[in-house]
Coordinates of C-alpha atoms and ligand atoms in Angstrom, one line a residue:
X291 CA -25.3 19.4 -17.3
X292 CA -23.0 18.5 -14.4
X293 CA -19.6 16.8 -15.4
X294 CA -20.9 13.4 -14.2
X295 CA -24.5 13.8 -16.0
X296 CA -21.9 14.2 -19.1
X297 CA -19.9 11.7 -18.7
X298 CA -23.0 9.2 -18.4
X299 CA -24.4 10.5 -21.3
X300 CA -21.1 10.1 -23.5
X301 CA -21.1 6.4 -21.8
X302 CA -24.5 5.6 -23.4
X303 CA -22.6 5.5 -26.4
X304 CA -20.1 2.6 -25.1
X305 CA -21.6 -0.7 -26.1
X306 CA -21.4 -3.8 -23.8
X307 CA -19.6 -7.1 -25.5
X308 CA -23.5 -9.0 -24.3
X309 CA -25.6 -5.9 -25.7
X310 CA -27.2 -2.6 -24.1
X311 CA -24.6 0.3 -23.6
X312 CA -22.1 0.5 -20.8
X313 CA -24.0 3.5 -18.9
X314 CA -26.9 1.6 -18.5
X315 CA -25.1 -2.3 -18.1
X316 CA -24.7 -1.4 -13.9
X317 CA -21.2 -2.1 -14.0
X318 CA -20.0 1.1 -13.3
X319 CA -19.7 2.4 -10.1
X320 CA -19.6 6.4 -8.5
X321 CA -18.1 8.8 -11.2
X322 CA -15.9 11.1 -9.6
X323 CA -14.6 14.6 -11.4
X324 CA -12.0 16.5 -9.5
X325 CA -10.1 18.9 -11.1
X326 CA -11.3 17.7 -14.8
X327 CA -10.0 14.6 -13.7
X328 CA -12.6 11.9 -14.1
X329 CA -12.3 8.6 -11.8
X330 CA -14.9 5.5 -11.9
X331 CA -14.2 1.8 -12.0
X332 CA -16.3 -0.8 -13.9
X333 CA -16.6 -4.3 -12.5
X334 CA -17.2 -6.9 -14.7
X335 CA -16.8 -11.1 -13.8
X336 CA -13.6 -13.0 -12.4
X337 CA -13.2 -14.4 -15.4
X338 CA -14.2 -12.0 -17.8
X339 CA -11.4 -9.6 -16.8
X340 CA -8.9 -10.4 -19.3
X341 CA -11.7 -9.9 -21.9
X342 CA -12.4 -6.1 -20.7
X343 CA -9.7 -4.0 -21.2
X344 CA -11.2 -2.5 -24.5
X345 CA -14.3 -1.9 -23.1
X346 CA -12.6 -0.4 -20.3
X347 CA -9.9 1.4 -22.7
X348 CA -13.1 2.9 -24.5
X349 CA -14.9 3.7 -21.3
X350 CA -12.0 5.9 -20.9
X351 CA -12.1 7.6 -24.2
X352 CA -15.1 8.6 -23.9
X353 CA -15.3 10.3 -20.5
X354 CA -12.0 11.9 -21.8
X355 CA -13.9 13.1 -24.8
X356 CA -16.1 15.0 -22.9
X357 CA -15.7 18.6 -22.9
X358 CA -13.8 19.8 -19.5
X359 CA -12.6 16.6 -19.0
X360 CA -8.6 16.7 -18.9
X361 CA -7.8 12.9 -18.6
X362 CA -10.1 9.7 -17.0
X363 CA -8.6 6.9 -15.2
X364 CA -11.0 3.9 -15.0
X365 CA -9.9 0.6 -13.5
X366 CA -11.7 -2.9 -13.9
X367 CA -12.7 -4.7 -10.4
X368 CA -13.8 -8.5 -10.5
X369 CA -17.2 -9.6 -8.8
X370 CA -16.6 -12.3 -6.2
X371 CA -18.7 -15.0 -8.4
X372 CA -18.8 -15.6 -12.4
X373 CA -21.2 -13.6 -14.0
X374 CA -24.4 -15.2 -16.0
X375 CA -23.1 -15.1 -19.0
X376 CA -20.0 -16.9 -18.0
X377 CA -19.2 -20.2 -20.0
X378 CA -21.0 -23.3 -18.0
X379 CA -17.4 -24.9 -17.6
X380 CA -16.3 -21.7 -16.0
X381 CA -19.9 -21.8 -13.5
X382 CA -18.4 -25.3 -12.4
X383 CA -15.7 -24.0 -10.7
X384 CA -15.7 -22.6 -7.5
X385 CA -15.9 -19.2 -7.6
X386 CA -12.4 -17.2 -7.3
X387 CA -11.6 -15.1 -4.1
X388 CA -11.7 -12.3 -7.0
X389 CA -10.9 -9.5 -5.0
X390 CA -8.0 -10.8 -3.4
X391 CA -7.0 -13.3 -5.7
X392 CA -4.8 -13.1 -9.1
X393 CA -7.9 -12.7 -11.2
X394 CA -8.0 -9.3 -9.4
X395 CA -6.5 -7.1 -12.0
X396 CA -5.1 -4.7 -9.3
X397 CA -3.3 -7.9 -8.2
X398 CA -1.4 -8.1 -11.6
X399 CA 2.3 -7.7 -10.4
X400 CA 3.9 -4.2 -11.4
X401 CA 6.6 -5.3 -13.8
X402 CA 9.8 -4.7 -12.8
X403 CA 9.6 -5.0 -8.7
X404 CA 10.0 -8.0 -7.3
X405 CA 8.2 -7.7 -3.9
X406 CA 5.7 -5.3 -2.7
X407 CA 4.8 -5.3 1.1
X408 CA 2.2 -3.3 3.2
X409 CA 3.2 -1.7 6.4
X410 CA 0.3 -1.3 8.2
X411 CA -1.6 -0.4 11.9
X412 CA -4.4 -0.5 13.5
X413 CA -4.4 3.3 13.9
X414 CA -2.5 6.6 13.2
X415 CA 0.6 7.7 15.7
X416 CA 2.0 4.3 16.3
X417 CA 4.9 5.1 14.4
X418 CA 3.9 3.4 11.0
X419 CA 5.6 5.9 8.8
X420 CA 8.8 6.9 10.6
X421 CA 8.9 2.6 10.7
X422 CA 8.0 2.6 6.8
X423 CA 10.9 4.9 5.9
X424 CA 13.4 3.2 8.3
X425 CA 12.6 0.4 7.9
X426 CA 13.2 1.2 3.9
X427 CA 16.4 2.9 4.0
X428 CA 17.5 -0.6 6.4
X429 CA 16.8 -2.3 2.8
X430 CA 18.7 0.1 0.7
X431 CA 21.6 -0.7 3.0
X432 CA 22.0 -4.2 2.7
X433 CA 22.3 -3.7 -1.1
X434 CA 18.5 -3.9 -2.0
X435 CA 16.9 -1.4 -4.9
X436 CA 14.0 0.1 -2.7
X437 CA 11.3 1.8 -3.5
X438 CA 8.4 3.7 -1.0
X439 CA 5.1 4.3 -2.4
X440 CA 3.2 6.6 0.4
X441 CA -0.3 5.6 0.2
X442 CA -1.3 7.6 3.6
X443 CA -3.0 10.1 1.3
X444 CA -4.5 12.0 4.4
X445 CA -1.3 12.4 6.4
X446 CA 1.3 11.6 3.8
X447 CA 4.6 12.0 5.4
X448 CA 7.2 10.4 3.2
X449 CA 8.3 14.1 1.6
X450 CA 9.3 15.3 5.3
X451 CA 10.8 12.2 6.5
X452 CA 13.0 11.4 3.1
X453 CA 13.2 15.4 2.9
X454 CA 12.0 15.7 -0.8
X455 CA 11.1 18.9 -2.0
X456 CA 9.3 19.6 -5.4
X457 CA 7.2 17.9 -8.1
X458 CA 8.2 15.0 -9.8
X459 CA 9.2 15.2 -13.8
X460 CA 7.2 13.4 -16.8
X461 CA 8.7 10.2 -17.8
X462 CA 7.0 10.1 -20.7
X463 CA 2.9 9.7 -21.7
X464 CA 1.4 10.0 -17.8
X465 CA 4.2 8.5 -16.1
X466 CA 6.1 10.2 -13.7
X467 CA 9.6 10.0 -12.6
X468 CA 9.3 8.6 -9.0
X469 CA 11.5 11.3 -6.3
X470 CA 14.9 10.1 -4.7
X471 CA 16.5 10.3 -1.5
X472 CA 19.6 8.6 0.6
X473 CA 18.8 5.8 -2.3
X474 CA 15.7 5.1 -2.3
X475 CA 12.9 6.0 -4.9
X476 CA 9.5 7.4 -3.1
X477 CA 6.1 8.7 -4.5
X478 CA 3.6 10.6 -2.2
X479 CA 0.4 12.1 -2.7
X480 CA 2.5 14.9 -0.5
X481 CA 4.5 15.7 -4.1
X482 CA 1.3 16.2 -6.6
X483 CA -1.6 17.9 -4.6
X484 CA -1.9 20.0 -1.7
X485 CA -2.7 18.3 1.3
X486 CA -6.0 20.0 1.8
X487 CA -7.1 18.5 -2.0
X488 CA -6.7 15.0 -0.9
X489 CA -8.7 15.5 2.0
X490 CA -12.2 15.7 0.4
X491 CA -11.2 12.8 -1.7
X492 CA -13.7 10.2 -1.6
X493 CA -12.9 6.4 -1.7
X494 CA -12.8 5.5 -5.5
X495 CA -10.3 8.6 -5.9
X496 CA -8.0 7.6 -3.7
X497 CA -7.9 4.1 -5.2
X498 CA -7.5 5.6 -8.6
X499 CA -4.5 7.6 -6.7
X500 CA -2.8 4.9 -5.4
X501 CA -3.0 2.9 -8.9
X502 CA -1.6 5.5 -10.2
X503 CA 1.0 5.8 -8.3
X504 CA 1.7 1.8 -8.3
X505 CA 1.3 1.5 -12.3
X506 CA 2.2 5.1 -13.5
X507 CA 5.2 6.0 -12.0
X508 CA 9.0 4.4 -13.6
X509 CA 9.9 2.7 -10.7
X510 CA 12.5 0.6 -13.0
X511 CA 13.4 -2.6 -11.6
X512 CA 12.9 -2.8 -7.6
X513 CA 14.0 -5.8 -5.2
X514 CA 11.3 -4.3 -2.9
X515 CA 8.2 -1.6 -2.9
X516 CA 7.4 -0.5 1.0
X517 CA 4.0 1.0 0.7
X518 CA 3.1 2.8 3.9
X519 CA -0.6 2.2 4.1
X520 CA -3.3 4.7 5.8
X521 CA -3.2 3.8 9.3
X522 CA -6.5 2.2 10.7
X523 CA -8.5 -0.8 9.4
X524 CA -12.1 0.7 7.6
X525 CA -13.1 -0.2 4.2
X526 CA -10.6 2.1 2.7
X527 CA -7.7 0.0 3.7
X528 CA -9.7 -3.0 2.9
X529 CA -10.0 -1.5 -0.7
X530 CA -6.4 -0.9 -0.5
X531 CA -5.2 -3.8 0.7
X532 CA -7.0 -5.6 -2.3
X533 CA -6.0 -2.9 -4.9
X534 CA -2.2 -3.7 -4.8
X535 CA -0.1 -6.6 -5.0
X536 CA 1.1 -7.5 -2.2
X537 CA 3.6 -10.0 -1.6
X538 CA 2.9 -9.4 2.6
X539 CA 2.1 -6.7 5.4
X540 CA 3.8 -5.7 8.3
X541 CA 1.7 -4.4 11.3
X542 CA 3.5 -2.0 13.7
X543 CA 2.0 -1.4 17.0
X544 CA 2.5 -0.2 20.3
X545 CA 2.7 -2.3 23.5
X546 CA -0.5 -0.8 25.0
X547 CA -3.8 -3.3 25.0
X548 CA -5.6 -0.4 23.0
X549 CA -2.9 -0.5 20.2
X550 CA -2.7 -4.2 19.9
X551 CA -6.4 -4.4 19.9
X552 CA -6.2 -2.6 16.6
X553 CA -3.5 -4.3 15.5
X554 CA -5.5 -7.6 15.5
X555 CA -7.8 -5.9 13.4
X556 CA -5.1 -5.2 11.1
X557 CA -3.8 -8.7 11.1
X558 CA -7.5 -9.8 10.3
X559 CA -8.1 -7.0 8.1
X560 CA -5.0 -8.4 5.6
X561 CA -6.1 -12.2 6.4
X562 CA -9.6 -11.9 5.1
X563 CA -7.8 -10.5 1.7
X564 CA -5.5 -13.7 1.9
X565 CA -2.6 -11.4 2.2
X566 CA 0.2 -12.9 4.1
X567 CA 1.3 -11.8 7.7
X568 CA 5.1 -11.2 7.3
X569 CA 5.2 -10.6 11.3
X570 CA 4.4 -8.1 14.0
X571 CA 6.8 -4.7 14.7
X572 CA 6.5 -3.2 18.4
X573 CA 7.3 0.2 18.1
X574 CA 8.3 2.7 21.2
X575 CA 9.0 -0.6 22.8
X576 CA 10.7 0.7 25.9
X577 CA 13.1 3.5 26.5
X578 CA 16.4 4.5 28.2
X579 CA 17.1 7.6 29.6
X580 CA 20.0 8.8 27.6
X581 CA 21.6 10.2 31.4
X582 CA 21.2 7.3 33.7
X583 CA 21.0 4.6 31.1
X584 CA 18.1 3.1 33.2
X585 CA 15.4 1.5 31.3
X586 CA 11.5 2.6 31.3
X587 CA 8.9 0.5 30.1
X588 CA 6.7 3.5 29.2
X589 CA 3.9 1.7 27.3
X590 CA 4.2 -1.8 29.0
X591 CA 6.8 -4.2 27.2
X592 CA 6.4 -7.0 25.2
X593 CA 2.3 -6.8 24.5
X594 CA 2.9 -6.8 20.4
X595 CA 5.0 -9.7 20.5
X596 CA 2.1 -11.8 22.4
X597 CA 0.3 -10.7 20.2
X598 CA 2.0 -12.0 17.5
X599 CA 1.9 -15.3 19.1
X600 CA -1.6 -15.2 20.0
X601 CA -2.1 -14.9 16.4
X602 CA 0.1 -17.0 15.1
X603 CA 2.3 -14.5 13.5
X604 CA 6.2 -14.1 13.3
X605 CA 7.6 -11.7 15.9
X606 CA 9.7 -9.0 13.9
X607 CA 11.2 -7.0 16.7
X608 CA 11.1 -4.1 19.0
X609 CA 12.4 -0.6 18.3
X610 CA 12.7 2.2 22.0
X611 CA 11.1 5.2 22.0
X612 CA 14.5 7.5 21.6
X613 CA 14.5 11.1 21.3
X614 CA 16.5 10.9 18.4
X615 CA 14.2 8.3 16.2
X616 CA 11.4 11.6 16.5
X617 CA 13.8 14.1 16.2
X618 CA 15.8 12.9 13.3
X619 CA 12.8 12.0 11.3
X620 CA 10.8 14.7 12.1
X621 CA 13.8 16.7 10.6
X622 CA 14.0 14.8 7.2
X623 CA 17.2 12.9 8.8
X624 CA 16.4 9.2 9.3
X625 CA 18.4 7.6 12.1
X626 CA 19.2 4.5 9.2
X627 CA 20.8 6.7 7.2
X628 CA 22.4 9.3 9.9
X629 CA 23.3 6.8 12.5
X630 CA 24.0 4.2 10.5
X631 CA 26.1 2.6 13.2
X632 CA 24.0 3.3 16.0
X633 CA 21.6 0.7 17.8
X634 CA 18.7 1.9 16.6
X635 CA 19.8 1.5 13.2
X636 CA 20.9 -1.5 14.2
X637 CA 17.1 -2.7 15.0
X638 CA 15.6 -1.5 11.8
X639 CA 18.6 -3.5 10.1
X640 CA 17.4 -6.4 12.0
X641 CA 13.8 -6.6 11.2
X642 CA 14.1 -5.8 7.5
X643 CA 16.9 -8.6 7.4
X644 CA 13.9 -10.9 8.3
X645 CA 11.4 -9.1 6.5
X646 CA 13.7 -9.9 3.5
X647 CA 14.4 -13.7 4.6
X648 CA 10.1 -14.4 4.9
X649 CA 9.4 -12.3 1.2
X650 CA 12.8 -14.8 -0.3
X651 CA 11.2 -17.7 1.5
X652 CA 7.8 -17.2 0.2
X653 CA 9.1 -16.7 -3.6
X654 CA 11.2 -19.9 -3.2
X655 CA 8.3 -21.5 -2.3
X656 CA 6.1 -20.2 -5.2
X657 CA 8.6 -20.9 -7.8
X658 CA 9.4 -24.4 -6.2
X659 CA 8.9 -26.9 -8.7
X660 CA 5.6 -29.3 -8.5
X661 CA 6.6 -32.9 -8.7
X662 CA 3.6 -35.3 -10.0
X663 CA 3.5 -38.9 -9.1
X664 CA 1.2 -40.5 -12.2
Ligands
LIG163 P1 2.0 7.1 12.1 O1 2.5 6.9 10.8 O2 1.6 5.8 12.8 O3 0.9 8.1 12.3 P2 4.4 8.5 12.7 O4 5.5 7.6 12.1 O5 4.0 9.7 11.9 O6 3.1 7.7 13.1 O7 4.9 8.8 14.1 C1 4.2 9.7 15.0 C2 5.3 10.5 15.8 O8 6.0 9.6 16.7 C3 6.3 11.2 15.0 O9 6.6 12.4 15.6 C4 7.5 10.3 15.1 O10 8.7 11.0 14.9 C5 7.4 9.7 16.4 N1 7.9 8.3 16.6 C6 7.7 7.2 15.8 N2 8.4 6.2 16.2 C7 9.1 6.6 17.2 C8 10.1 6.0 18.1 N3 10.4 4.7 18.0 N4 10.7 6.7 19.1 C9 10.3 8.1 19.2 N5 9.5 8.7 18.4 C10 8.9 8.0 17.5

């Protein structure tokens, strides 16, 4: 009997809260075994989330009970609309954005860090990582606890940019110590499996990696989680974008009309899961010869910030192309941290200062009180 076949079978013996068993209920998406690793999800009503962790506590137990089966990690994902069986008053209301919205489990805050953001693009080689880890270390400058959670599980680059070398340590049960670097905490797919291993993964695995390496890693407390997201804007990302709680995303782009036509995807891509725009990055900008100090619009100038306004978005900046951005990160040596007092520090400082001004203005907003007139 495959490991799947197994795992079904041990599921028959999981009872649903309504009746019938849990293996035959249709809840349960794609099991996945890698490695004796067992990953499905099970997704059960908006509102009946709260209600499911034992079942999905014992859903784990069991696959974990089945011989070959090193550990399980199941998560719960809410349907869009109340199921049947819901409560009439709870049929009234209108149904919850569930995947987006708080009744989303994955959107249950990670305790601890105060805001998570996405930085995101339309598509790989716009810079979206080297921005990520600038754009992190800018944070940890002005004070902030940071913390960079490298969700590009096909290209993770955060272990050669921060230049982190190693495995990180058990901090107890399944949670890992998260790496550090220049002052700033980071976890990567790049730190637990070879790169080749994560490239067969299929969705619902690397969902199951990322939660784990949101939920199961001591970040402690955090003012701020940068999660580099897989560039592009397919259903992965969508999944992605709904599995983590994100307080906003930043999209970087390029000035060329093929970049920022992805980049509007990305904007709608975070839209349609009600996540917050925090603004618009143009990356490689322009350049200047180091020689003559002349400047070269290489890629056009200026296309990501119409964009931004096209779309209604805040402008974050512009970072040059410059020799030394690629060079320095590409060697582990992030200009933030090595320039510090260089311009192009300088730029990353700027656009995390107003990353950090919309993420404070948005919480002020939350936790403003409501005044009711009777
Ligand atoms: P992505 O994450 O979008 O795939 P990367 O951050 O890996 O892109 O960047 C792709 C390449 O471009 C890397 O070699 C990186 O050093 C380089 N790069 C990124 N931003 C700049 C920049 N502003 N100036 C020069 N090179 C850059």
């Amino acid at each position: 009997m495959s490991d799947k076949a197994a795992i079904l079978k041990a599921l028959e013996q999981v009872s649903m809260p309504g009746g019938g068993t849990l293996a035959a209920s249709g809840a349960l998406s794609d099991i996945i075994v890698h490695q004796g690793k067992a990953y499905f999800s099970l997704s059960v009503a908006a509102d009946q989330v709260a209600n499911s962790e034992p079942l999905r506590k014992a859903a784990e137990e069991a696959a974990k009970a089945v011989p070959g089966i090193a550990s399980a990690l199941v998560t719960l994902t809410a349907e869009k609309a109340p199921s049947r069986a819901a409560p009439a008053s709870a049929q009234e209301k209108p149904a919850a954005p569930a995947a987006s919205g708080p009744m989303n489990p994955a959107r249950i805050a990670v305790q601890g860090v105060k805001h998570i953001i996405a930085v995101a693009s339309g598509k790989g080689g716009v810079g979206k990582s080297t921005t990520s880890c600038n754009l992190a270390l800018a944070f940890a400058a002005r004070g902030l606890k940071v913390g960079v959670l490298d969700a590009d599980i096909y290209g993770p680059s955060m272990p050669k940019l921060f230049a982190i070398h190693g495995k990180p340590t058990l901090a107890g049960g399944r949670t890992l110590n998260p790496m550090q670097n220049y002052g700033v905490k980071v976890m990567s797919i790049g730190f637990l499996v070879d790169e080749e291993a994560a490239m067969i993964w299929r969705g619902p695995m690397v969902i199951s990696a990322i939660q784990q390496m949101l939920r199961e890693v001591a970040w402690g407390e955090l003012d701020i989680l940068v999660v580099d997201m897989p560039p592009g804007t397919g259903d992965a990302q969508l999944t992605m974008a709904q599995n983590v709680p994100l307080a906003g995303a930043v999209i970087v782009s390029t000035p060329q009309d093929l970049a920022l036509i992805d980049a509007r995807r990305g904007v709608a891509m975070f839209r349609k899961v009600e996540v917050p725009i925090l603004g618009v990055i143009e990356n490689m900008s322009y350049f200047i010869a180091p020689d003559t100090g002349k400047r070269y619009d290489i890629f056009g100038h200026g296309g990501a910030q119409a964009e931004a306004v096209r779309q209604g978005v805040p402008f974050l900046g512009e970072i040059p192309l410059a020799m030394n951005i690629r060079e320095r990160s590409d060697s582990g040596l992030p200009v933030v941290v090595t320039e510090p007092d260089g311009p192009h520090a300088a730029a990353y400082l700027a656009i995390a200062d107003r990353v950090w001004g919309l993420l404070e203005r948005d919480s002020a907003r939350k936790a403003a009180p409501r005044i009711v007139f009777d």
